[in-house]
Amino acid sequence: MKIGLVALSCCIAMAAMLAYAQSADEGYQPARVVAFERVAANAQHMAGSDDYKISMRLDNMIYACRANAPAATFIDWTTGKEFPARLNAPNGKVLLVKNPDGQVVELNIVGRKTPK
């Protein structure tokens, strides 16, 4: 009976480690939404109707970003919510953020500052 219980515990532990390893993507860290605002559309230029200003805190830095995507992309985004994110390594001008559905959203970094 004890051997069966130990074997079952080992199987559960291995399944949990496998699930954790699959969910942890290389280089992604938790980033918190500090500010989220939809930019008002210009009546003359409707191309900018899906623009957003988003501030994200990653590690000890706040990134001021701009994004252009359909409203459905940001349906779950609110101030204080965390998403997995990483800096785009080659140029550091893009913050890649994963939505809960697995979609990667590219946020163009326009500024950065250290919080007080």
mmCIF file of C-alpha atoms in Angstrom:
data_model
loop_
_atom_site.group_PDB
_atom_site.id
_atom_site.type_symbol
_atom_site.label_atom_id
_atom_site.label_comp_id
_atom_site.label_asym_id
_atom_site.label_seq_id
_atom_site.Cartn_x
_atom_site.Cartn_y
_atom_site.Cartn_z
ATOM 1 C CA MET A 1 0.000 0.000 0.000
ATOM 2 C CA LYS A 2 2.812 2.422 0.892
ATOM 3 C CA ILE A 3 4.703 1.600 -2.316
ATOM 4 C CA GLY A 4 1.611 2.356 -4.397
ATOM 5 C CA LEU A 5 1.131 5.680 -2.597
ATOM 6 C CA VAL A 6 4.780 6.639 -3.174
ATOM 7 C CA ALA A 7 4.545 5.682 -6.861
ATOM 8 C CA LEU A 8 1.354 7.735 -7.252
ATOM 9 C CA SER A 9 3.009 10.728 -5.561
ATOM 10 C CA CYS A 10 6.004 10.461 -7.910
ATOM 11 C CA CYS A 11 3.733 10.331 -10.965
ATOM 12 C CA ILE A 12 1.827 13.422 -9.827
ATOM 13 C CA ALA A 13 5.069 15.295 -9.139
ATOM 14 C CA MET A 14 6.475 14.408 -12.566
ATOM 15 C CA ALA A 15 3.256 15.467 -14.296
ATOM 16 C CA ALA A 16 3.339 18.805 -12.451
ATOM 17 C CA MET A 17 6.990 19.391 -13.412
ATOM 18 C CA LEU A 18 6.247 18.589 -17.051
ATOM 19 C CA ALA A 19 3.295 21.000 -17.111
ATOM 20 C CA TYR A 20 5.413 23.727 -15.498
ATOM 21 C CA ALA A 21 8.262 23.191 -17.973
ATOM 22 C CA GLN A 22 5.916 23.496 -20.940
ATOM 23 C CA SER A 23 4.286 26.681 -19.646
ATOM 24 C CA ALA A 24 7.555 28.451 -18.812
ATOM 25 C CA ASP A 25 8.717 30.002 -22.079
ATOM 26 C CA GLU A 26 12.324 30.955 -22.588
ATOM 27 C CA GLY A 27 13.069 34.509 -21.506
ATOM 28 C CA TYR A 28 9.533 35.528 -20.482
ATOM 29 C CA GLN A 29 9.095 37.203 -17.089
ATOM 30 C CA PRO A 30 6.008 38.559 -15.351
ATOM 31 C CA ALA A 31 5.254 42.159 -16.325
ATOM 32 C CA ARG A 32 2.560 44.266 -14.673
ATOM 33 C CA VAL A 33 0.319 46.744 -16.502
ATOM 34 C CA VAL A 34 0.907 50.141 -14.863
ATOM 35 C CA ALA A 35 -1.287 52.233 -17.176
ATOM 36 C CA PHE A 36 -3.592 51.381 -20.055
ATOM 37 C CA GLU A 37 -5.317 53.929 -22.295
ATOM 38 C CA ARG A 38 -6.984 53.843 -25.680
ATOM 39 C CA VAL A 39 -5.914 56.783 -27.829
ATOM 40 C CA ALA A 40 -8.796 58.812 -29.221
ATOM 41 C CA ALA A 41 -9.331 58.253 -32.941
ATOM 42 C CA ASN A 42 -8.740 61.108 -35.334
ATOM 43 C CA ALA A 43 -11.748 61.641 -37.618
ATOM 44 C CA GLN A 44 -9.456 62.457 -40.551
ATOM 45 C CA HIS A 45 -7.179 59.434 -40.085
ATOM 46 C CA MET A 46 -9.202 56.370 -39.160
ATOM 47 C CA ALA A 47 -6.086 54.192 -39.490
ATOM 48 C CA GLY A 48 -5.191 55.087 -35.884
ATOM 49 C CA SER A 49 -8.525 54.028 -34.423
ATOM 50 C CA ASP A 50 -7.022 51.006 -32.622
ATOM 51 C CA ASP A 51 -4.040 52.744 -30.990
ATOM 52 C CA TYR A 52 -3.204 52.229 -27.324
ATOM 53 C CA LYS A 53 -0.757 53.760 -24.841
ATOM 54 C CA ILE A 54 0.394 51.121 -22.370
ATOM 55 C CA SER A 55 2.923 51.321 -19.544
ATOM 56 C CA MET A 56 4.391 48.018 -18.347
ATOM 57 C CA ARG A 57 6.669 47.327 -15.388
ATOM 58 C CA LEU A 58 9.240 44.617 -16.112
ATOM 59 C CA ASP A 59 11.895 43.962 -13.458
ATOM 60 C CA ASN A 60 12.923 47.377 -12.130
ATOM 61 C CA MET A 61 11.938 49.405 -15.203
ATOM 62 C CA ILE A 62 8.720 50.965 -16.481
ATOM 63 C CA TYR A 63 8.328 50.905 -20.254
ATOM 64 C CA ALA A 64 6.051 53.411 -21.990
ATOM 65 C CA CYS A 65 4.709 51.644 -25.075
ATOM 66 C CA ARG A 66 2.415 52.127 -28.050
ATOM 67 C CA ALA A 67 0.426 49.398 -29.744
ATOM 68 C CA ASN A 68 -1.968 49.119 -32.657
ATOM 69 C CA ALA A 69 -4.235 46.077 -32.525
ATOM 70 C CA PRO A 70 -7.946 45.232 -32.524
ATOM 71 C CA ALA A 71 -9.825 45.879 -29.294
ATOM 72 C CA ALA A 72 -10.333 42.115 -28.821
ATOM 73 C CA THR A 73 -6.576 41.750 -28.299
ATOM 74 C CA PHE A 74 -6.711 43.889 -25.151
ATOM 75 C CA ILE A 75 -10.043 42.657 -23.753
ATOM 76 C CA ASP A 76 -8.416 41.308 -20.542
ATOM 77 C CA TRP A 77 -5.889 44.109 -20.055
ATOM 78 C CA THR A 78 -6.407 46.205 -16.935
ATOM 79 C CA THR A 79 -4.138 48.160 -14.621
ATOM 80 C CA GLY A 80 -2.410 45.844 -12.174
ATOM 81 C CA LYS A 81 -2.759 42.668 -14.236
ATOM 82 C CA GLU A 82 0.352 40.586 -14.993
ATOM 83 C CA PHE A 83 1.332 39.008 -18.296
ATOM 84 C CA PRO A 84 4.461 37.110 -19.388
ATOM 85 C CA ALA A 85 6.730 39.514 -21.282
ATOM 86 C CA ARG A 86 10.257 39.874 -22.606
ATOM 87 C CA LEU A 87 12.301 42.478 -24.409
ATOM 88 C CA ASN A 88 12.994 41.848 -28.072
ATOM 89 C CA ALA A 89 16.719 41.061 -27.820
ATOM 90 C CA PRO A 90 18.102 42.383 -31.142
ATOM 91 C CA ASN A 91 17.091 46.021 -30.707
ATOM 92 C CA GLY A 92 15.377 46.362 -27.321
ATOM 93 C CA LYS A 93 12.720 48.627 -28.886
ATOM 94 C CA VAL A 94 9.885 46.081 -28.687
ATOM 95 C CA LEU A 95 8.280 44.457 -25.660
ATOM 96 C CA LEU A 96 6.735 41.078 -26.499
ATOM 97 C CA VAL A 97 3.751 40.288 -24.248
ATOM 98 C CA LYS A 98 1.738 37.061 -24.187
ATOM 99 C CA ASN A 99 -2.028 37.255 -23.875
ATOM 100 C CA PRO A 100 -3.855 34.535 -21.896
ATOM 101 C CA ASP A 101 -4.823 32.904 -25.211
ATOM 102 C CA GLY A 102 -1.123 32.543 -26.144
ATOM 103 C CA GLN A 103 -1.080 35.330 -28.738
ATOM 104 C CA VAL A 104 2.094 37.454 -28.634
ATOM 105 C CA VAL A 105 1.442 41.203 -28.757
ATOM 106 C CA GLU A 106 4.233 43.545 -29.870
ATOM 107 C CA LEU A 107 4.406 46.791 -27.912
ATOM 108 C CA ASN A 108 6.680 49.480 -29.394
ATOM 109 C CA ILE A 109 8.744 51.076 -26.628
ATOM 110 C CA VAL A 110 8.735 54.883 -26.793
ATOM 111 C CA GLY A 111 10.307 55.549 -23.404
ATOM 112 C CA ARG A 112 11.587 53.956 -20.215
ATOM 113 C CA LYS A 113 12.159 55.053 -16.648
ATOM 114 C CA THR A 114 13.005 53.597 -13.266
ATOM 115 C CA PRO A 115 10.197 53.760 -10.693
ATOM 116 C CA LYS A 116 10.626 55.894 -7.575
#
